[in-house]
Tab-separated table of C-alpha atoms in Angstrom:
chain	number	residue	atom	x	y	z
A	646	MET	CA	-76.699	214.270	-135.875
A	647	LYS	CA	-79.020	215.899	-138.387
A	648	PHE	CA	-81.109	215.021	-141.391
A	649	LEU	CA	-80.389	216.631	-144.754
A	650	THR	CA	-83.381	218.701	-145.892
A	651	ARG	CA	-84.360	220.800	-148.874
A	652	SER	CA	-87.570	222.519	-150.001
A	653	LYS	CA	-89.198	222.872	-153.371
A	654	THR	CA	-91.956	225.325	-154.399
A	655	LEU	CA	-94.760	223.515	-156.176
A	656	PHE	CA	-97.216	226.382	-156.539
A	657	GLN	CA	-97.101	229.998	-155.635
A	658	GLY	CA	-97.139	230.230	-151.880
A	659	LEU	CA	-96.964	226.461	-151.416
A	660	SER	CA	-93.764	224.560	-150.851
A	661	ILE	CA	-92.984	221.055	-149.630
A	662	LEU	CA	-90.130	220.056	-147.331
A	663	ILE	CA	-88.182	217.005	-148.558
A	664	PHE	CA	-86.088	214.882	-146.136
A	665	SER	CA	-83.181	212.871	-147.456
A	666	LEU	CA	-82.752	209.198	-146.384
A	667	ALA	CA	-79.109	209.653	-145.435
A	668	VAL	CA	-78.253	210.460	-141.831
A	669	VAL	CA	-75.461	212.968	-141.446
A	670	GLU	CA	-73.569	213.170	-138.149
A	671	SER	CA	-72.576	216.473	-136.636
A	672	ASN	CA	-69.137	216.039	-138.215
A	673	GLY	CA	-70.701	215.897	-141.658
A	674	GLN	CA	-70.073	212.139	-142.203
A	675	LEU	CA	-72.688	209.480	-142.940
A	676	SER	CA	-73.512	206.593	-140.602
A	677	GLN	CA	-73.223	202.919	-141.533
A	678	THR	CA	-74.139	199.510	-140.065
A	679	ILE	CA	-72.739	195.971	-140.307
A	680	THR	CA	-74.721	192.819	-141.052
A	681	PHE	CA	-73.001	189.770	-139.516
A	682	SER	CA	-74.988	186.524	-139.191
A	683	PRO	CA	-74.558	184.211	-136.153
A	684	LEU	CA	-71.817	181.587	-136.438
A	685	SER	CA	-72.767	177.903	-136.469
A	686	THR	CA	-71.285	175.549	-133.877
A	687	GLN	CA	-68.069	173.931	-135.107
A	688	THR	CA	-65.975	170.872	-134.209
A	689	PHE	CA	-62.213	170.856	-133.692
A	690	ASN	CA	-60.410	169.929	-136.939
A	691	ALA	CA	-63.256	171.426	-139.021
A	692	VAL	CA	-62.343	173.140	-142.282
A	693	PRO	CA	-61.750	176.936	-142.225
A	694	ILE	CA	-64.810	179.195	-142.439
A	695	LEU	CA	-65.263	182.075	-144.874
A	696	LEU	CA	-66.675	185.101	-142.980
A	697	THR	CA	-69.216	187.107	-144.996
A	698	ALA	CA	-70.204	190.167	-142.966
A	699	THR	CA	-71.137	193.257	-145.012
A	700	ALA	CA	-71.285	196.992	-144.298
A	701	SER	CA	-74.167	199.137	-145.543
A	702	SER	CA	-71.565	201.557	-146.889
A	703	GLY	CA	-70.075	198.861	-149.098
A	704	LEU	CA	-66.707	199.315	-147.391
A	705	PRO	CA	-64.726	196.143	-146.492
A	706	VAL	CA	-65.299	194.552	-143.091
A	707	THR	CA	-62.462	193.335	-140.861
A	708	TYR	CA	-62.579	190.810	-138.017
A	709	ILE	CA	-60.874	190.154	-134.697
A	710	SER	CA	-60.970	187.119	-132.406
A	711	SER	CA	-61.087	187.372	-128.622
A	712	ASN	CA	-59.244	184.038	-128.269
A	713	THR	CA	-56.900	182.934	-131.058
A	714	ALA	CA	-56.394	179.587	-129.299
A	715	VAL	CA	-59.996	178.785	-130.323
A	716	GLY	CA	-60.299	180.653	-133.620
A	717	SER	CA	-57.705	182.655	-135.559
A	718	ILE	CA	-58.416	185.029	-138.436
A	719	ARG	CA	-56.506	185.840	-141.577
A	720	GLY	CA	-58.323	188.250	-143.842
A	721	ASN	CA	-61.896	186.965	-143.920
A	722	VAL	CA	-60.988	183.317	-143.201
A	723	LEU	CA	-61.634	181.900	-139.722
A	724	THR	CA	-59.473	178.878	-138.826
A	725	ILE	CA	-60.513	176.537	-136.005
A	726	GLU	CA	-57.559	176.197	-133.632
A	727	GLY	CA	-59.053	174.459	-130.591
A	728	ALA	CA	-62.191	173.573	-128.651
A	729	GLY	CA	-63.854	176.309	-126.558
A	730	THR	CA	-65.609	179.620	-127.173
A	731	CYS	CA	-64.522	183.020	-128.382
A	732	ILE	CA	-66.039	186.207	-129.739
A	733	ILE	CA	-65.560	187.069	-133.409
A	734	THR	CA	-66.150	190.774	-133.908
A	735	ALA	CA	-66.901	192.398	-137.259
A	736	LYS	CA	-65.568	195.965	-137.631
A	737	GLN	CA	-65.641	198.753	-140.201
A	738	ALA	CA	-63.468	201.770	-139.384
A	739	GLY	CA	-65.118	204.232	-141.779
A	740	ASP	CA	-63.487	206.690	-144.174
A	741	ALA	CA	-63.785	210.319	-145.248
A	742	THR	CA	-67.480	209.817	-146.085
A	743	TYR	CA	-68.621	207.327	-143.418
A	744	ASN	CA	-68.180	207.189	-139.694
A	745	ALA	CA	-67.022	203.916	-138.118
A	746	ALA	CA	-69.819	201.352	-137.883
A	747	PRO	CA	-70.884	199.928	-134.529
A	748	ASP	CA	-69.022	196.654	-133.929
A	749	VAL	CA	-71.044	193.456	-134.309
A	750	PRO	CA	-69.868	190.498	-132.165
A	751	GLN	CA	-70.851	186.848	-132.710
A	752	THR	CA	-70.014	183.904	-130.457
A	753	LEU	CA	-68.028	181.006	-131.908
A	754	THR	CA	-68.457	177.657	-130.147
A	755	VAL	CA	-66.068	174.818	-131.018
A	756	ASN	CA	-66.818	171.328	-129.674
A	757	LYS	CA	-64.262	168.597	-129.055
A	758	ALA	CA	-63.678	166.186	-131.955
A	759	SER	CA	-64.174	162.443	-131.981
A	760	GLN	CA	-60.959	160.417	-132.173
A	761	GLY	CA	-62.553	157.717	-134.381
A	762	LEU	CA	-60.613	154.998	-132.592
A	763	THR	CA	-60.455	151.654	-134.453
A	764	SER	CA	-57.805	148.964	-134.904
A	765	ASN	CA	-56.448	146.763	-137.674
A	766	PHE	CA	-56.129	144.013	-135.055
A	767	THR	CA	-59.079	141.764	-135.954
A	768	GLY	CA	-58.924	139.431	-132.974
A	769	ILE	CA	-57.645	136.464	-135.020
A	770	PRO	CA	-56.736	133.407	-132.886
A	771	ARG	CA	-53.214	133.340	-131.489
A	772	LEU	CA	-51.024	130.586	-130.102
A	773	THR	CA	-49.443	130.579	-126.659
A	774	THR	CA	-46.117	130.218	-128.508
A	775	ASP	CA	-46.636	133.251	-130.765
A	776	GLY	CA	-44.881	135.708	-128.485
A	777	ALA	CA	-45.618	139.415	-128.098
A	778	PHE	CA	-47.389	141.390	-130.820
A	779	TYR	CA	-48.491	144.962	-131.421
A	780	PRO	CA	-52.213	145.660	-132.155
A	781	HIS	CA	-51.916	148.829	-134.193
A	782	ALA	CA	-54.699	151.363	-133.634
A	783	ILE	CA	-56.078	153.945	-136.063
A	784	TYR	CA	-57.353	157.242	-134.696
A	785	ASN	CA	-57.504	160.942	-135.477
A	786	SER	CA	-55.170	162.328	-132.818
A	787	ASP	CA	-51.541	161.853	-131.803
A	788	LEU	CA	-52.484	161.285	-128.147
A	789	PRO	CA	-51.030	158.233	-126.386
A	790	LEU	CA	-53.185	155.102	-126.074
A	791	THR	CA	-53.508	152.733	-123.151
A	792	TYR	CA	-54.238	149.010	-123.539
A	793	SER	CA	-55.712	146.482	-121.138
A	794	SER	CA	-56.666	142.790	-121.094
A	795	SER	CA	-59.804	141.568	-119.327
A	796	ASN	CA	-58.173	138.190	-118.594
A	797	THR	CA	-54.468	138.366	-117.808
A	798	SER	CA	-54.240	134.567	-117.554
A	799	VAL	CA	-54.840	134.540	-121.343
A	800	ALA	CA	-52.955	137.682	-122.449
A	801	THR	CA	-50.956	140.317	-120.610
A	802	VAL	CA	-50.341	143.923	-121.623
A	803	SER	CA	-47.164	145.941	-121.193
A	804	GLY	CA	-47.380	149.399	-122.722
A	805	ASN	CA	-48.603	148.776	-126.277
A	806	GLN	CA	-47.371	145.170	-126.371
A	807	ILE	CA	-49.703	142.166	-125.915
A	808	THR	CA	-48.335	138.746	-124.973
A	809	PRO	CA	-50.420	135.521	-125.155
A	810	VAL	CA	-49.728	133.483	-121.989
A	811	GLY	CA	-52.469	130.834	-121.811
A	812	ALA	CA	-55.344	129.223	-123.680
A	813	GLY	CA	-58.723	130.920	-123.411
A	814	SER	CA	-60.493	134.154	-124.294
A	815	THR	CA	-59.984	137.777	-123.295
A	816	THR	CA	-60.998	141.241	-124.440
A	817	ILE	CA	-58.343	143.769	-125.424
A	818	THR	CA	-59.427	147.353	-124.727
A	819	PHE	CA	-57.853	150.373	-126.421
A	820	SER	CA	-58.459	153.651	-124.555
A	821	GLN	CA	-57.610	157.296	-125.002
A	822	ALA	CA	-58.698	159.771	-122.309
A	823	GLY	CA	-58.960	162.768	-124.630
A	824	ASP	CA	-57.731	166.291	-123.980
A	825	ASN	CA	-58.830	169.882	-124.504
A	826	ASN	CA	-59.606	169.230	-128.174
A	827	PHE	CA	-60.559	165.545	-128.414
A	828	LEU	CA	-63.267	163.465	-126.754
A	829	SER	CA	-62.287	160.298	-124.929
A	830	ALA	CA	-62.395	157.104	-127.018
A	831	THR	CA	-62.549	153.361	-126.355
A	832	SER	CA	-62.468	150.332	-128.643
A	833	THR	CA	-62.585	146.633	-127.708
A	834	ILE	CA	-61.483	143.529	-129.616
A	835	PRO	CA	-62.035	139.901	-128.529
A	836	LEU	CA	-58.929	137.692	-128.505
A	837	THR	CA	-58.732	133.881	-128.421
A	838	VAL	CA	-55.491	132.083	-127.581
A	839	ASN	CA	-55.026	128.403	-128.462
A	840	ASN	CA	-52.535	125.780	-127.308
A	841	GLN	CA	-52.726	123.652	-130.439
A	842	ALA	CA	-51.475	124.604	-133.876
A	843	LEU	CA	-53.881	126.336	-136.232
A	844	SER	CA	-54.824	125.023	-139.676
A	845	PRO	CA	-52.122	125.797	-142.261
A	846	LEU	CA	-52.454	128.826	-144.477
A	847	LYS	CA	-53.582	128.014	-148.013
A	848	PHE	CA	-53.308	130.167	-151.111
A	849	THR	CA	-53.311	129.599	-154.856
A	850	ILE	CA	-51.076	131.084	-157.528
A	851	GLN	CA	-51.989	130.626	-161.188
A	852	GLY	CA	-48.942	130.640	-163.456
A	853	GLY	CA	-47.455	134.110	-163.643
A	854	ALA	CA	-50.702	135.804	-162.550
A	855	PRO	CA	-50.984	137.505	-159.170
A	856	VAL	CA	-52.447	135.798	-156.162
A	857	ASN	CA	-56.131	135.280	-156.952
A	858	GLU	CA	-57.293	133.504	-153.829
A	859	LEU	CA	-56.572	134.923	-150.370
A	860	TYR	CA	-57.968	133.500	-147.161
A	861	SER	CA	-55.451	134.530	-144.571
A	862	PRO	CA	-54.786	136.625	-141.495
A	863	LEU	CA	-51.536	137.769	-143.058
A	864	GLY	CA	-50.829	140.961	-144.985
A	865	ASN	CA	-50.539	141.523	-148.719
A	866	ILE	CA	-48.398	138.961	-150.606
A	867	GLU	CA	-45.730	139.853	-153.171
A	868	VAL	CA	-44.233	137.590	-155.864
A	869	ASP	CA	-40.991	138.638	-157.583
A	870	VAL	CA	-39.799	137.900	-161.139
A	871	ASN	CA	-38.096	134.692	-159.960
A	872	GLY	CA	-41.279	133.347	-158.362
A	873	MET	CA	-40.098	133.995	-154.784
A	874	ILE	CA	-43.044	134.673	-152.477
A	875	TYR	CA	-42.842	137.402	-149.799
A	876	VAL	CA	-45.385	137.175	-146.971
A	877	PRO	CA	-45.625	139.848	-144.248
A	878	ASN	CA	-46.578	138.088	-140.999
A	879	PRO	CA	-47.884	140.755	-138.609
A	880	SER	CA	-48.749	138.264	-135.853
A	881	LEU	CA	-45.049	137.388	-135.484
A	882	ASN	CA	-43.694	140.810	-136.564
A	883	GLN	CA	-41.626	139.308	-139.373
A	884	VAL	CA	-41.471	138.723	-143.108
A	885	VAL	CA	-41.403	135.168	-144.462
A	886	VAL	CA	-39.739	134.520	-147.835
A	887	LEU	CA	-40.865	131.314	-149.578
A	888	ASN	CA	-39.338	129.470	-152.502
A	889	PRO	CA	-41.605	128.985	-155.548
A	890	ASN	CA	-42.473	125.475	-154.271
A	891	GLY	CA	-43.707	126.906	-150.948
A	892	THR	CA	-40.760	125.931	-148.729
A	893	VAL	CA	-39.315	128.580	-146.424
A	894	ASN	CA	-36.248	130.352	-147.802
A	895	LYS	CA	-35.712	132.788	-144.924
A	896	THR	CA	-37.430	134.989	-142.365
A	897	PHE	CA	-36.390	138.334	-140.945
A	898	GLY	CA	-37.673	140.901	-138.454
A	899	SER	CA	-38.653	140.804	-134.780
A	900	PHE	CA	-40.853	142.857	-132.475
A	901	GLY	CA	-39.538	146.294	-131.487
A	902	THR	CA	-38.861	149.895	-132.454
A	903	ASN	CA	-35.142	149.755	-133.254
A	904	ASP	CA	-33.648	149.603	-136.754
A	905	GLY	CA	-34.581	146.265	-138.290
A	906	ASP	CA	-37.451	145.690	-135.831
A	907	LEU	CA	-41.029	145.372	-137.094
A	908	MET	CA	-44.448	146.061	-135.600
A	909	GLY	CA	-47.293	144.521	-137.583
A	910	PRO	CA	-45.788	144.562	-141.117
A	911	SER	CA	-48.595	144.764	-143.668
A	912	ASP	CA	-47.057	144.870	-147.154
A	913	ILE	CA	-43.800	144.542	-149.057
A	914	ALA	CA	-42.429	145.721	-152.419
A	915	ILE	CA	-39.265	144.715	-154.275
A	916	ASP	CA	-37.109	147.213	-156.196
A	917	ALA	CA	-35.026	146.542	-159.319
A	918	SER	CA	-32.023	145.538	-157.175
A	919	GLY	CA	-34.028	143.037	-155.147
A	920	ASN	CA	-34.126	145.220	-152.033
A	921	MET	CA	-37.270	144.747	-149.921
A	922	TYR	CA	-39.380	147.719	-148.763
A	923	VAL	CA	-41.563	146.690	-145.807
A	924	VAL	CA	-44.519	148.681	-144.492
A	925	ASN	CA	-43.768	148.825	-140.750
A	926	VAL	CA	-47.250	149.789	-139.557
A	927	GLY	CA	-46.671	150.045	-135.814
A	928	ASN	CA	-43.581	152.216	-136.267
A	929	ASN	CA	-45.256	154.342	-138.997
A	930	ARG	CA	-42.314	153.934	-141.349
A	931	ILE	CA	-40.879	152.029	-144.314
A	932	ASP	CA	-37.955	149.704	-143.547
A	933	VAL	CA	-35.605	148.718	-146.383
A	934	TYR	CA	-33.746	145.397	-146.358
A	935	SER	CA	-31.167	143.872	-148.705
A	936	PRO	CA	-32.077	140.712	-150.666
A	937	SER	CA	-30.462	138.684	-147.854
A	938	GLY	CA	-32.659	140.362	-145.204
A	939	THR	CA	-30.075	142.798	-143.784
A	940	PHE	CA	-31.543	146.117	-142.595
A	941	LEU	CA	-30.391	149.031	-144.779
A	942	ARG	CA	-32.380	152.150	-143.930
A	943	LYS	CA	-35.785	153.531	-142.930
A	944	PHE	CA	-37.933	156.540	-143.804
A	945	GLY	CA	-41.231	158.097	-142.782
A	946	GLY	CA	-41.999	158.193	-139.060
A	947	ARG	CA	-45.229	159.088	-137.282
A	948	GLY	CA	-46.822	162.373	-138.335
A	949	ALA	CA	-49.236	164.058	-140.724
A	950	SER	CA	-46.747	166.486	-142.298
A	951	SER	CA	-45.056	165.923	-145.654
A	952	GLY	CA	-42.623	163.016	-145.529
A	953	LYS	CA	-44.210	161.541	-142.398
A	954	LEU	CA	-46.640	158.598	-142.274
A	955	LEU	CA	-49.816	157.893	-140.288
A	956	SER	CA	-51.003	154.273	-140.359
A	957	PRO	CA	-49.181	153.281	-143.581
A	958	ASN	CA	-50.754	150.217	-145.179
A	959	SER	CA	-49.542	149.294	-148.666
A	960	ILE	CA	-46.599	150.029	-150.940
A	961	ALA	CA	-45.666	149.888	-154.635
A	962	ILE	CA	-42.546	150.874	-156.595
A	963	ASP	CA	-42.592	152.040	-160.224
A	964	GLY	CA	-39.965	151.567	-162.918
A	965	SER	CA	-38.324	154.925	-162.192
A	966	GLY	CA	-37.838	154.113	-158.508
A	967	LYS	CA	-40.722	156.096	-157.053
A	968	VAL	CA	-42.078	154.508	-153.871
A	969	PHE	CA	-45.867	154.948	-153.363
A	970	VAL	CA	-47.259	154.405	-149.820
A	971	THR	CA	-50.947	154.486	-148.822
A	972	GLU	CA	-51.958	155.912	-145.434
A	973	ARG	CA	-55.271	154.931	-143.885
A	974	SER	CA	-55.414	157.706	-141.259
A	975	THR	CA	-54.836	160.578	-143.694
A	976	GLY	CA	-56.509	159.173	-146.830
A	977	ARG	CA	-53.479	160.039	-148.938
A	978	VAL	CA	-50.669	158.483	-150.943
A	979	SER	CA	-47.149	159.674	-150.086
A	980	VAL	CA	-44.430	159.316	-152.716
A	981	PHE	CA	-40.687	158.950	-151.996
A	982	ASN	CA	-37.591	157.986	-153.956
A	983	THR	CA	-35.769	154.770	-153.039
A	984	THR	CA	-33.443	156.599	-150.629
A	985	GLY	CA	-36.461	157.853	-148.671
A	986	THR	CA	-36.567	161.463	-149.864
A	987	PHE	CA	-40.156	162.750	-149.916
A	988	LEU	CA	-41.315	163.815	-153.398
A	989	TYR	CA	-45.035	164.610	-153.248
A	990	ALA	CA	-48.407	163.376	-151.979
A	991	PHE	CA	-51.941	163.133	-153.360
A	992	GLY	CA	-55.409	162.149	-152.209
A	993	THR	CA	-57.298	163.609	-149.252
A	994	GLY	CA	-59.864	162.195	-146.873
A	995	GLY	CA	-63.382	162.273	-148.341
A	996	SER	CA	-65.716	160.732	-150.906
A	997	GLY	CA	-65.263	163.014	-153.932
A	998	ASN	CA	-63.299	162.220	-157.072
A	999	GLY	CA	-59.630	161.887	-156.168
A	1000	GLN	CA	-60.389	161.549	-152.450
A	1001	LEU	CA	-59.750	158.445	-150.345
A	1002	SER	CA	-61.265	157.014	-147.171
A	1003	LEU	CA	-59.052	154.537	-145.290
A	1004	ALA	CA	-56.714	154.035	-148.271
A	1005	ARG	CA	-55.559	150.399	-148.421
A	1006	GLY	CA	-53.977	148.357	-151.259
A	1007	ILE	CA	-52.004	149.982	-154.070
A	1008	GLU	CA	-50.732	148.791	-157.468
A	1009	LEU	CA	-49.178	150.335	-160.601
A	1010	ASP	CA	-49.821	149.495	-164.250
A	1011	ALA	CA	-47.308	149.450	-167.103
A	1012	SER	CA	-47.944	153.162	-167.793
A	1013	GLY	CA	-47.255	154.114	-164.174
A	1014	ASN	CA	-50.919	154.790	-163.337
A	1015	VAL	CA	-51.726	154.242	-159.661
A	1016	TYR	CA	-54.606	152.036	-158.453
A	1017	VAL	CA	-55.642	152.628	-154.822
A	1018	VAL	CA	-58.238	150.571	-152.949
A	1019	ASP	CA	-60.670	152.888	-151.132
A	1020	PRO	CA	-62.702	150.623	-148.776
A	1021	GLY	CA	-64.523	153.491	-147.083
A	1022	ASN	CA	-66.057	154.432	-150.434
A	1023	SER	CA	-66.261	150.829	-151.797
A	1024	ARG	CA	-64.165	151.459	-154.886
A	1025	VAL	CA	-60.757	151.513	-156.531
A	1026	VAL	CA	-59.518	155.019	-157.413
A	1027	VAL	CA	-57.150	155.409	-160.383
A	1028	PHE	CA	-54.612	158.265	-160.610
A	1029	ASP	CA	-51.875	159.064	-163.085
A	1030	ASN	CA	-48.259	158.860	-161.894
A	1031	SER	CA	-48.333	162.480	-160.688
A	1032	GLY	CA	-51.456	161.939	-158.596
A	1033	ASN	CA	-54.065	163.441	-160.922
A	1034	PHE	CA	-57.472	161.719	-160.686
A	1035	LEU	CA	-58.419	159.557	-163.686
A	1036	ARG	CA	-61.457	157.428	-162.769
A	1037	ASN	CA	-63.243	155.282	-160.175
A	1038	ILE	CA	-63.881	151.534	-160.434
A	1039	GLY	CA	-66.799	149.989	-158.536
A	1040	THR	CA	-69.546	151.116	-156.174
A	1041	PHE	CA	-70.991	149.780	-152.925
A	1042	GLY	CA	-73.004	146.557	-153.129
A	1043	SER	CA	-72.869	142.815	-153.752
A	1044	GLY	CA	-73.504	142.676	-157.504
A	1045	ASN	CA	-70.951	142.253	-160.276
A	1046	GLY	CA	-68.512	145.158	-160.190
A	1047	GLN	CA	-69.628	146.224	-156.704
A	1048	PHE	CA	-67.632	146.027	-153.467
A	1049	THR	CA	-68.124	145.672	-149.739
A	1050	LEU	CA	-64.865	146.415	-147.900
A	1051	PRO	CA	-62.347	145.860	-150.715
A	1052	LYS	CA	-58.745	145.646	-149.466
A	1053	TYR	CA	-56.071	144.737	-152.003
A	1054	VAL	CA	-55.475	145.122	-155.738
A	1055	LYS	CA	-53.125	143.397	-158.212
A	1056	LEU	CA	-52.635	143.648	-161.993
A	1057	ASP	CA	-51.492	140.889	-164.341
A	1058	ALA	CA	-49.302	141.201	-167.440
A	1059	SER	CA	-52.375	141.955	-169.589
A	1060	GLY	CA	-53.440	144.825	-167.356
A	1061	ASN	CA	-56.420	142.988	-165.854
A	1062	ILE	CA	-57.264	144.187	-162.346
A	1063	TYR	CA	-57.814	141.762	-159.430
A	1064	VAL	CA	-59.504	143.203	-156.314
A	1065	THR	CA	-60.124	141.339	-153.041
A	1066	ASP	CA	-63.729	141.997	-151.986
A	1067	ASP	CA	-63.702	140.944	-148.321
A	1068	GLY	CA	-67.299	141.777	-147.473
A	1069	ASN	CA	-68.544	139.612	-150.346
A	1070	ALA	CA	-65.888	136.865	-149.811
A	1071	ARG	CA	-64.552	136.938	-153.385
A	1072	VAL	CA	-61.972	138.336	-155.771
A	1073	GLN	CA	-63.328	140.401	-158.668
A	1074	VAL	CA	-61.566	140.785	-162.009
A	1075	PHE	CA	-61.813	143.858	-164.278
A	1076	ASP	CA	-60.158	144.839	-167.529
A	1077	ASN	CA	-57.801	147.818	-167.532
A	1078	ALA	CA	-60.656	150.211	-168.361
A	1079	GLY	CA	-62.536	149.079	-165.244
A	1080	ASN	CA	-65.114	146.849	-166.940
A	1081	PHE	CA	-66.171	143.829	-164.860
A	1082	LEU	CA	-64.956	140.466	-166.233
A	1083	SER	CA	-65.464	137.782	-163.603
A	1084	SER	CA	-65.274	136.876	-159.925
A	1085	VAL	CA	-63.651	134.072	-157.892
A	1086	PRO	CA	-65.476	132.146	-156.529
């Protein structure tokens, strides 16, 4: 190594020696260094990280990971692959002018992620005659759950199936032990089982308008053009079809995982041919039945990839035959044709415009615009038919036009929007532009 020097005569007999700032190695090349800041602690499932190390030479910096099972690198993007630690090393190999820079390592620590375990089973009273049911859980991993009952004389558990056996109270516990990437998780729900019959369900329908009063443990209710009423009944794993006068026309579905079986159905939509599309929550799929209740086909299946479903909740079908399905676990809307072929998806988990948190009810207007209830953000999010964000309706609160845990949405023939506002025990009505009109009660 040597310093570059030169001298300059200022006056006769007097010269000054000038040192350059550059350091030249014995091979004639310049030295360089890398600046690479420490990496912050991450959590499994975190978004990729943009690495921003720089070399004093201005040459591009490359990176390597000591453990790609924890963090993998593509270009300057670090992707979190699993919990643990690894060393991310910044390198610059030099060129004809600069020698290679000394490597700079930084430690990456990735913590296990929370599973966010909750359930759509609200602990509503059951009857000893109800039979087995499936309390569907919502969580952030695909790991298997275990269930237990604190009082097996009231309810027993077999796998993921709960059976009421006697009057009394018990606590149902959902557990997941975790693994290398997820923390353990537990959630508990109280359950009461009665011998006597419960009070009858009551609801009101005004003319041709959608249901505007809901006080029920059942799922979303659909009314077809003939006035037939379709009621998903998750407690009995079936769909009840009522005549316009409220008498039972037919029921179909039973507990299980086979074709035609249902686990906690939550919503139903009717296509132009009268076929019924049922959101089969526990089986993470859509089951299609003929107008007589005969099973025809299914699509979806558990998963986060395109064409799969995680905790599907609500469904709507537009005039062209597109089937829109909300998913609470992914915060997205998946779109299929009526044969079950996946078309596209929109919405992501979050609170920004066009993002959804625990996506619930869904409805379409005459123009094909999509209205999605977003209870986690206390609003209804409106998209066009292709999934482009249009606007938000509502904010958190108890005032007019505000929501606390909204769940379902319906539109009438005039385009007015009806939203169930569970936390405030009311239904709110808006015009098609999202302006508040009234509330019931």
